[in-house]
Short mmCIF file of C-alpha atoms and ligand atoms in Angstrom, two decimals:
data_model
loop_
_atom_site.label_atom_id
_atom_site.label_comp_id
_atom_site.label_asym_id
_atom_site.label_seq_id
_atom_site.Cartn_x
_atom_site.Cartn_y
_atom_site.Cartn_z
CA UNK A 252 35.92 70.16 5.75
CA UNK A 253 39.53 69.12 5.43
CA UNK A 254 42.28 67.26 3.59
CA UNK A 255 44.70 65.04 5.52
CA UNK A 256 48.32 64.40 4.56
CA UNK A 257 48.90 60.83 5.75
CA UNK A 258 52.40 59.91 4.57
CA UNK A 259 54.66 59.45 7.62
CA UNK A 260 57.70 58.51 5.50
CA UNK A 261 57.62 61.66 3.35
CA UNK A 262 58.84 65.13 4.21
CA UNK A 263 55.58 67.04 4.59
CA UNK A 264 56.92 70.60 4.29
CA UNK A 265 57.38 70.71 0.52
CA UNK A 266 53.99 69.05 -0.02
CA UNK A 267 52.23 71.46 2.29
CA UNK A 268 53.88 74.46 0.62
CA UNK A 269 52.73 73.47 -2.88
CA UNK A 270 49.28 72.29 -1.83
CA UNK A 271 48.71 75.59 0.01
CA UNK A 272 49.84 77.54 -3.05
CA UNK A 273 47.36 75.69 -5.26
CA UNK A 274 44.50 75.61 -2.81
CA UNK A 275 44.81 78.39 -0.24
CA UNK A 276 41.22 77.78 0.84
CA UNK A 277 41.83 74.12 1.76
CA UNK A 278 41.98 73.17 5.44
CA UNK A 279 45.08 70.99 5.21
CA UNK A 280 46.15 68.84 8.15
CA UNK A 281 49.17 66.63 8.66
CA UNK A 282 48.75 63.26 10.40
CA UNK A 283 48.78 62.60 13.35
CA UNK A 284 47.41 66.14 14.00
CA UNK A 285 44.11 65.23 12.39
CA UNK A 286 41.71 67.41 14.37
CA UNK A 287 38.14 66.04 14.44
CA UNK A 288 38.32 63.03 12.14
CA UNK A 289 34.78 63.39 10.85
CA UNK A 290 35.90 66.61 9.12
CA UNK A 291 38.39 64.82 6.86
CA UNK A 292 37.04 64.39 3.31
CA UNK A 293 40.18 63.55 1.36
CA UNK A 294 43.20 61.60 2.59
CA UNK A 295 46.53 61.81 0.78
CA UNK A 296 48.35 58.52 1.35
CA UNK A 297 51.79 57.09 0.93
CA UNK A 298 52.67 53.96 2.90
CA UNK A 299 50.38 54.92 5.76
CA UNK A 300 49.88 52.82 8.93
CA UNK A 301 47.56 50.00 7.83
CA UNK A 302 44.13 50.14 9.45
CA UNK A 303 44.22 53.92 9.77
CA UNK A 304 41.73 54.54 6.94
CA UNK A 305 38.83 53.13 8.91
CA UNK A 306 39.01 56.12 11.29
CA UNK A 307 37.56 58.73 8.93
CA UNK A 308 33.79 58.30 8.61
CA UNK A 309 33.15 61.03 5.99
CA UNK A 310 35.81 60.29 3.40
CA UNK A 311 34.97 61.20 -0.19
CA UNK A 312 38.31 60.22 -1.72
CA UNK A 313 41.54 58.40 -0.88
CA UNK A 314 44.36 59.74 -3.03
CA UNK A 315 47.72 58.09 -3.62
CA UNK A 316 50.85 60.22 -3.64
CA UNK A 317 52.24 58.00 -6.39
CA UNK A 318 51.18 56.15 -9.53
CA UNK A 319 50.55 52.91 -7.66
CA UNK A 320 47.69 52.23 -5.26
CA UNK A 321 48.68 48.82 -3.89
CA UNK A 322 49.74 50.47 -0.60
CA UNK A 323 46.16 51.77 -0.19
CA UNK A 324 44.25 48.69 -1.34
CA UNK A 325 46.09 46.46 1.14
CA UNK A 326 44.64 48.43 4.07
CA UNK A 327 42.22 46.09 5.90
CA UNK A 328 40.27 49.18 6.97
CA UNK A 329 39.66 50.45 3.43
CA UNK A 330 36.20 52.01 3.65
CA UNK A 331 33.85 50.48 1.07
CA UNK A 332 32.51 52.73 -1.68
CA UNK A 333 35.09 55.51 -1.26
CA UNK A 334 36.84 56.27 -4.58
CA UNK A 335 40.61 55.77 -4.75
CA UNK A 336 42.60 58.06 -7.04
CA UNK A 337 46.20 57.88 -8.17
CA UNK A 338 48.58 60.44 -9.60
CA UNK A 339 49.30 60.56 -13.30
CA UNK A 340 52.06 62.92 -14.32
CA UNK A 341 54.02 63.56 -17.49
CA UNK A 342 57.30 64.23 -15.66
CA UNK A 343 57.06 61.00 -13.68
CA UNK A 344 56.24 59.10 -16.85
CA UNK A 345 59.24 60.62 -18.62
CA UNK A 346 61.47 59.75 -15.67
CA UNK A 347 60.34 56.11 -15.75
CA UNK A 348 61.02 55.86 -19.48
CA UNK A 349 64.49 57.34 -18.91
CA UNK A 350 65.13 54.69 -16.27
CA UNK A 351 64.01 51.85 -18.54
CA UNK A 352 66.07 53.20 -21.46
CA UNK A 353 69.13 53.63 -19.22
CA UNK A 354 68.78 50.04 -17.99
CA UNK A 355 68.30 48.69 -21.51
CA UNK A 356 71.32 50.60 -22.87
CA UNK A 357 73.47 49.77 -19.85
CA UNK A 358 72.92 46.15 -20.82
CA UNK A 359 73.10 46.36 -24.61
CA UNK A 360 76.09 48.73 -24.66
CA UNK A 361 77.86 46.52 -22.08
CA UNK A 362 78.48 49.30 -19.57
CA UNK A 363 78.17 46.85 -16.68
CA UNK A 364 80.90 44.67 -18.18
CA UNK A 365 83.12 47.66 -19.03
CA UNK A 366 82.81 48.76 -15.43
CA UNK A 367 84.05 45.36 -14.25
CA UNK A 368 86.92 45.50 -16.77
CA UNK A 369 87.79 48.99 -15.57
CA UNK A 370 88.01 47.85 -11.96
CA UNK A 371 90.73 45.43 -13.09
CA UNK A 372 92.39 47.91 -15.53
CA UNK A 373 91.57 45.59 -18.43
CA UNK A 374 91.25 47.09 -21.93
CA UNK A 375 88.74 44.76 -23.57
CA UNK A 376 86.67 46.09 -26.49
CA UNK A 377 83.27 44.39 -26.50
CA UNK A 378 80.73 44.38 -29.30
CA UNK A 379 77.42 45.95 -28.21
CA UNK A 380 74.17 44.11 -28.71
CA UNK A 381 72.62 45.44 -31.93
CA UNK A 382 69.37 47.26 -31.11
CA UNK A 383 67.37 45.98 -34.12
CA UNK A 384 68.13 42.43 -32.96
CA UNK A 385 67.25 42.92 -29.29
CA UNK A 386 63.57 42.31 -28.70
CA UNK A 387 62.19 44.24 -25.74
CA UNK A 388 58.99 43.02 -24.10
CA UNK A 389 57.06 45.29 -21.77
CA UNK A 390 54.62 43.80 -19.26
CA UNK A 391 51.92 46.43 -18.74
CA UNK A 392 50.84 48.80 -21.49
CA UNK A 393 49.41 51.52 -19.29
CA UNK A 394 50.62 55.08 -18.83
CA UNK A 395 54.21 53.99 -18.18
CA UNK A 396 54.46 50.96 -20.45
CA UNK A 397 53.18 52.80 -23.52
CA UNK A 398 55.58 55.70 -23.08
CA UNK A 399 58.59 53.44 -22.59
CA UNK A 400 57.52 51.31 -25.58
CA UNK A 401 57.27 54.32 -27.89
CA UNK A 402 60.69 55.67 -26.85
CA UNK A 403 62.41 52.30 -27.17
CA UNK A 404 60.93 51.98 -30.67
CA UNK A 405 62.56 55.29 -31.58
CA UNK A 406 65.91 53.84 -30.50
CA UNK A 407 65.43 51.00 -32.96
CA UNK A 408 64.45 48.15 -30.64
CA UNK A 409 61.67 45.80 -31.76
CA UNK A 410 59.10 46.18 -28.95
CA UNK A 411 56.19 44.04 -27.83
CA UNK A 412 53.79 44.73 -25.00
CA UNK A 413 51.62 42.49 -22.87
CA UNK A 414 48.48 43.64 -21.12
CA UNK A 415 45.28 42.21 -19.65
CA UNK A 416 43.01 43.48 -22.42
CA UNK A 417 43.86 43.98 -26.12
CA UNK A 418 45.67 47.20 -27.03
CA UNK A 419 46.88 48.98 -30.13
CA UNK A 420 50.12 50.93 -29.90
CA UNK A 421 51.77 52.16 -33.10
CA UNK A 422 54.83 50.08 -33.98
CA UNK A 423 54.45 47.78 -30.97
CA UNK A 424 53.29 44.14 -31.17
CA UNK A 425 50.56 43.98 -28.57
CA UNK A 426 49.58 40.70 -26.93
CA UNK A 427 46.97 40.34 -24.24
CA UNK A 428 45.83 37.87 -21.64
CA UNK A 429 47.34 34.94 -19.77
CA UNK A 430 46.91 32.72 -22.84
CA UNK A 431 49.36 34.86 -24.85
CA UNK A 432 51.96 35.31 -22.15
CA UNK A 433 54.22 32.47 -23.33
CA UNK A 434 54.17 33.77 -26.89
CA UNK A 435 55.14 37.21 -25.60
CA UNK A 436 57.95 35.80 -23.45
CA UNK A 437 59.40 33.59 -26.17
CA UNK A 438 60.10 36.67 -28.33
CA UNK A 439 61.55 38.79 -25.51
CA UNK A 440 65.28 39.33 -24.97
CA UNK A 441 64.81 42.14 -22.44
CA UNK A 442 61.77 41.80 -20.18
CA UNK A 443 60.55 45.03 -18.55
CA UNK A 444 57.94 44.82 -15.79
CA UNK A 445 55.69 47.88 -15.52
CA UNK A 446 52.63 46.14 -14.13
CA UNK A 447 50.57 47.30 -11.18
CA UNK A 448 50.75 45.04 -8.13
CA UNK A 449 47.49 43.09 -7.86
CA UNK A 450 46.59 39.57 -6.73
CA UNK A 451 46.93 38.51 -10.40
CA UNK A 452 50.42 39.97 -10.85
CA UNK A 453 51.95 39.24 -7.44
CA UNK A 454 54.94 36.91 -7.94
CA UNK A 455 54.46 36.91 -11.71
CA UNK A 456 58.21 37.15 -12.35
CA UNK A 457 58.90 33.59 -11.37
CA UNK A 458 60.68 30.44 -12.42
CA UNK A 459 58.00 29.60 -15.00
CA UNK A 460 58.18 33.01 -16.67
CA UNK A 461 61.99 32.98 -16.70
CA UNK A 462 62.02 29.51 -18.26
CA UNK A 463 59.88 30.79 -21.17
CA UNK A 464 62.36 33.57 -22.00
CA UNK A 465 65.11 32.84 -24.52
CA UNK A 466 68.56 32.01 -23.12
CA UNK A 467 70.55 35.12 -22.12
CA UNK A 468 67.46 37.24 -21.59
CA UNK A 469 67.70 40.25 -19.27
CA UNK A 470 65.15 41.43 -16.66
CA UNK A 471 64.23 44.99 -15.67
CA UNK A 472 61.77 45.35 -12.79
CA UNK A 473 60.73 48.92 -12.03
CA UNK A 474 57.18 48.17 -10.87
CA UNK A 475 56.94 46.57 -7.42
CA UNK A 476 59.19 44.23 -5.47
CA UNK A 477 56.36 41.77 -4.89
CA UNK A 478 56.16 41.05 -8.62
CA UNK A 479 59.43 39.17 -8.35
CA UNK A 480 60.12 35.80 -6.76
CA UNK A 481 63.63 36.71 -5.73
CA UNK A 482 64.91 33.15 -5.22
CA UNK A 483 63.71 32.22 -8.73
CA UNK A 484 65.67 35.11 -10.22
CA UNK A 485 68.82 34.04 -8.41
CA UNK A 486 68.34 30.48 -9.64
CA UNK A 487 67.78 31.64 -13.24
CA UNK A 488 70.92 33.81 -13.11
CA UNK A 489 73.05 31.20 -11.42
CA UNK A 490 72.00 28.50 -13.91
CA UNK A 491 73.17 30.83 -16.70
CA UNK A 492 69.72 31.03 -18.31
CA UNK A 493 69.31 34.77 -17.62
CA UNK A 494 72.14 37.19 -18.45
CA UNK A 495 71.35 39.74 -15.75
CA UNK A 496 68.82 42.00 -14.11
CA UNK A 497 68.29 45.62 -13.21
CA UNK A 498 65.99 46.03 -10.21
CA UNK A 499 64.54 49.21 -8.72
CA UNK A 500 62.04 47.65 -6.32
CA UNK A 501 62.30 44.90 -3.74
CA UNK A 502 60.15 42.78 -1.45
CA UNK A 503 61.78 44.49 1.52
CA UNK A 504 62.80 48.13 1.18
CA UNK A 505 65.37 49.32 2.04
CA UNK A 506 67.05 46.17 0.69
CA UNK A 507 68.54 44.45 3.78
CA UNK A 508 72.32 44.66 4.06
CA UNK A 509 72.68 40.87 3.97
CA UNK A 510 70.61 40.47 0.79
CA UNK A 511 72.36 38.46 -1.96
CA UNK A 512 71.33 40.99 -4.65
CA UNK A 513 73.81 43.57 -3.33
CA UNK A 514 76.91 41.65 -4.34
CA UNK A 515 75.57 39.74 -7.31
CA UNK A 516 77.83 40.47 -10.28
CA UNK A 517 74.94 40.42 -12.75
CA UNK A 518 72.36 42.40 -10.79
CA UNK A 519 72.13 46.19 -10.85
CA UNK A 520 70.37 47.49 -7.73
CA UNK A 521 68.80 50.96 -7.63
CA UNK A 522 66.99 52.16 -4.48
CA UNK A 523 63.38 52.63 -5.70
CA UNK A 524 64.48 55.66 -7.67
CA UNK A 525 63.13 55.09 -11.17
CA UNK A 526 60.65 57.91 -10.87
CA UNK A 527 60.11 60.53 -8.16
CA UNK A 528 57.01 62.50 -7.34
CA UNK A 529 57.47 66.28 -7.46
CA UNK A 530 54.97 68.09 -5.22
CA UNK A 531 55.00 71.22 -7.44
CA UNK A 532 54.00 69.19 -10.48
CA UNK A 533 51.17 67.19 -8.93
CA UNK A 534 49.71 69.61 -6.37
CA UNK A 535 47.28 71.04 -9.00
CA UNK A 536 45.67 67.64 -9.66
CA UNK A 537 45.38 66.92 -5.93
CA UNK A 538 43.66 70.23 -5.24
CA UNK A 539 41.47 69.76 -8.33
CA UNK A 540 40.37 66.40 -6.91
CA UNK A 541 39.56 67.94 -3.54
CA UNK A 542 37.38 70.51 -5.24
CA UNK A 543 35.75 67.88 -7.42
CA UNK A 544 34.81 65.51 -4.62
CA UNK A 545 33.50 68.39 -2.51
CA UNK A 546 31.30 69.33 -5.48
CA UNK A 547 30.00 65.76 -5.70
CA UNK A 548 32.02 64.91 -8.83
CA UNK A 549 34.17 61.83 -9.43
CA UNK A 550 37.91 62.40 -8.82
CA UNK A 551 40.39 62.47 -11.71
CA UNK A 552 42.46 59.30 -12.21
CA UNK A 553 40.18 57.15 -10.08
CA UNK A 554 41.18 53.49 -10.21
CA UNK A 555 38.91 50.48 -10.50
CA UNK A 556 39.01 49.02 -6.99
CA UNK A 557 37.82 45.59 -8.18
CA UNK A 558 40.63 45.36 -10.74
CA UNK A 559 43.15 46.74 -8.23
CA UNK A 560 44.58 49.44 -10.52
P1 NDP B 194 48.41 51.64 -15.47
O1 NDP B 194 47.31 51.33 -14.54
O2 NDP B 194 48.30 52.84 -16.35
O3 NDP B 194 48.64 50.39 -16.45
C1 NDP B 194 48.71 49.08 -15.98
C2 NDP B 194 48.93 48.13 -17.17
O4 NDP B 194 49.14 46.82 -16.66
C3 NDP B 194 47.73 48.08 -18.10
O5 NDP B 194 48.15 47.96 -19.44
C4 NDP B 194 47.03 46.77 -17.67
O6 NDP B 194 46.31 46.11 -18.69
C5 NDP B 194 48.24 45.92 -17.30
N1 NDP B 194 47.84 44.84 -16.40
C6 NDP B 194 47.28 44.92 -15.17
N2 NDP B 194 47.01 43.70 -14.68
C7 NDP B 194 47.42 42.83 -15.62
C8 NDP B 194 47.41 41.41 -15.72
N3 NDP B 194 46.90 40.63 -14.72
N4 NDP B 194 47.90 40.83 -16.83
C9 NDP B 194 48.39 41.59 -17.84
N5 NDP B 194 48.43 42.95 -17.83
C10 NDP B 194 47.95 43.55 -16.72
O7 NDP B 194 49.75 51.68 -14.62
P2 NDP B 194 51.04 52.61 -14.81
O8 NDP B 194 51.63 52.33 -16.15
O9 NDP B 194 50.73 54.01 -14.50
O10 NDP B 194 51.99 52.09 -13.62
C11 NDP B 194 52.33 50.73 -13.45
C12 NDP B 194 52.99 50.52 -12.09
O11 NDP B 194 54.32 51.03 -12.06
C13 NDP B 194 52.32 51.22 -10.90
O12 NDP B 194 51.18 50.52 -10.47
C14 NDP B 194 53.43 51.23 -9.87
O13 NDP B 194 53.33 50.08 -9.07
C15 NDP B 194 54.71 51.18 -10.69
N6 NDP B 194 55.50 52.41 -10.52
C16 NDP B 194 56.80 52.32 -10.04
C17 NDP B 194 57.57 53.46 -9.85
C18 NDP B 194 58.99 53.41 -9.38
O14 NDP B 194 59.56 54.44 -9.00
N7 NDP B 194 59.64 52.26 -9.36
C19 NDP B 194 57.03 54.80 -10.17
C20 NDP B 194 55.69 54.78 -10.72
C21 NDP B 194 54.97 53.62 -10.87
P3 NDP B 194 44.85 46.66 -19.20
O15 NDP B 194 45.10 48.06 -19.68
O16 NDP B 194 44.50 45.74 -20.29
O17 NDP B 194 43.94 46.62 -18.03
#
C-alpha cells in the first residue's frame, strides 16, 4: 500500500528525500506515476488538479502540504468519509508571526513612508505610531492567530481576537461570533486576517467590514486571497478611510502584471511568502499519519470537514 505525492506545483525531490528518510518502508509515488490507483492509501496534496481525488478508491487520508485545506475541500471529487489532515508546525507558525509583526511595525514605524521619502532624497523625520495606542485586531484565534496575538502583546500593542467560538487567551480581548464582529472592528486600528477560507469567511474583508473600522485603519491579509473583496479595498483606500494594506495572498496568484495593487502607493504586496513549508520539519508528522491510518487510527491534525477547517 502506498502514499502519493500529488503537488504538481512543488519541487518533489526535497519532499521525497525527507519522506524517505523518515519512512524508508513507505512505498512513495509521485503523481502522475501513480501505479495501480487502488494501492494508494494516503494522498499528499497541494493545489492538485481538481477532480483527481475521485480516482483513488481505497484512500484512508488526504493530507495537505500546508496549514490550509481549502484547496482540498474545493475538489468536486472529494471522496466522502475520508479524513482530511493538515500540517501544524512550530516553525511555520513562528514565520507567520514574524510576517505579521514585520507588517505591523513597517506601518507603525513608518518604514513605507520613509522609503518614499528616500526615493526623493527627502529628509523628513516622522513620529512613529505609539504601540500602546495602536489596537491590533486578529481575525482567527487558531494556531496562527494565537501565536501572533501573544507576540504582539509582548511588543506592547493592545490586542483583540475574533473567532467563531469563545476563546480565552491571556492578555487578549477575545470576541466571538458574527454578532460581536462590529464591536471587534470598532476597536481595531490594524486588522490582521488569519482565518481559514470557508464559505462563511469568503469575501469577509469587504466594504461593510472596512466601514466599521476606525478612520486610518490598516489591513494585513496573510490568510487567503479569497477573503478579500479587492475592489472594496481599493475603494476604502482611495476614499481615505483606510491608511494602507499589506497583502500576502491574492484572488489570482501570481498577481497579474496589470493588477492595480502593484503600483498602489499604500499597498505592500508580498508573493504568498508569509510562511513556507520545510519538508525536513514536517516529514515526521506526514509519515506518522501514514502509519496511523494504516493501523486504523485517526490521523493527527484532522480537520472538521463540515466546518471546513
Ligand atoms: P486554525 O484552524 O488553527 O484556526 C482558525 C481560526 O479561525 C479559529 O480560531 C476559528 O474559530 C476561526 N474561524 C473560522 N471560521 C470562522 C468564522 N466564520 N468566524 C470567526 N472565526 C472563524 O487555522 P490556522 O491558524 O492554522 O491557519 C489559518 C489560515 O491561515 C489557514 O487556513 C491558511 O489559509 C492561512 N495560512 C496562510 C499562509 C501564508 O503563507 N500566507 C501560511 C499558513 C496558513 P474557532 O476556533 O472558534 O472555530
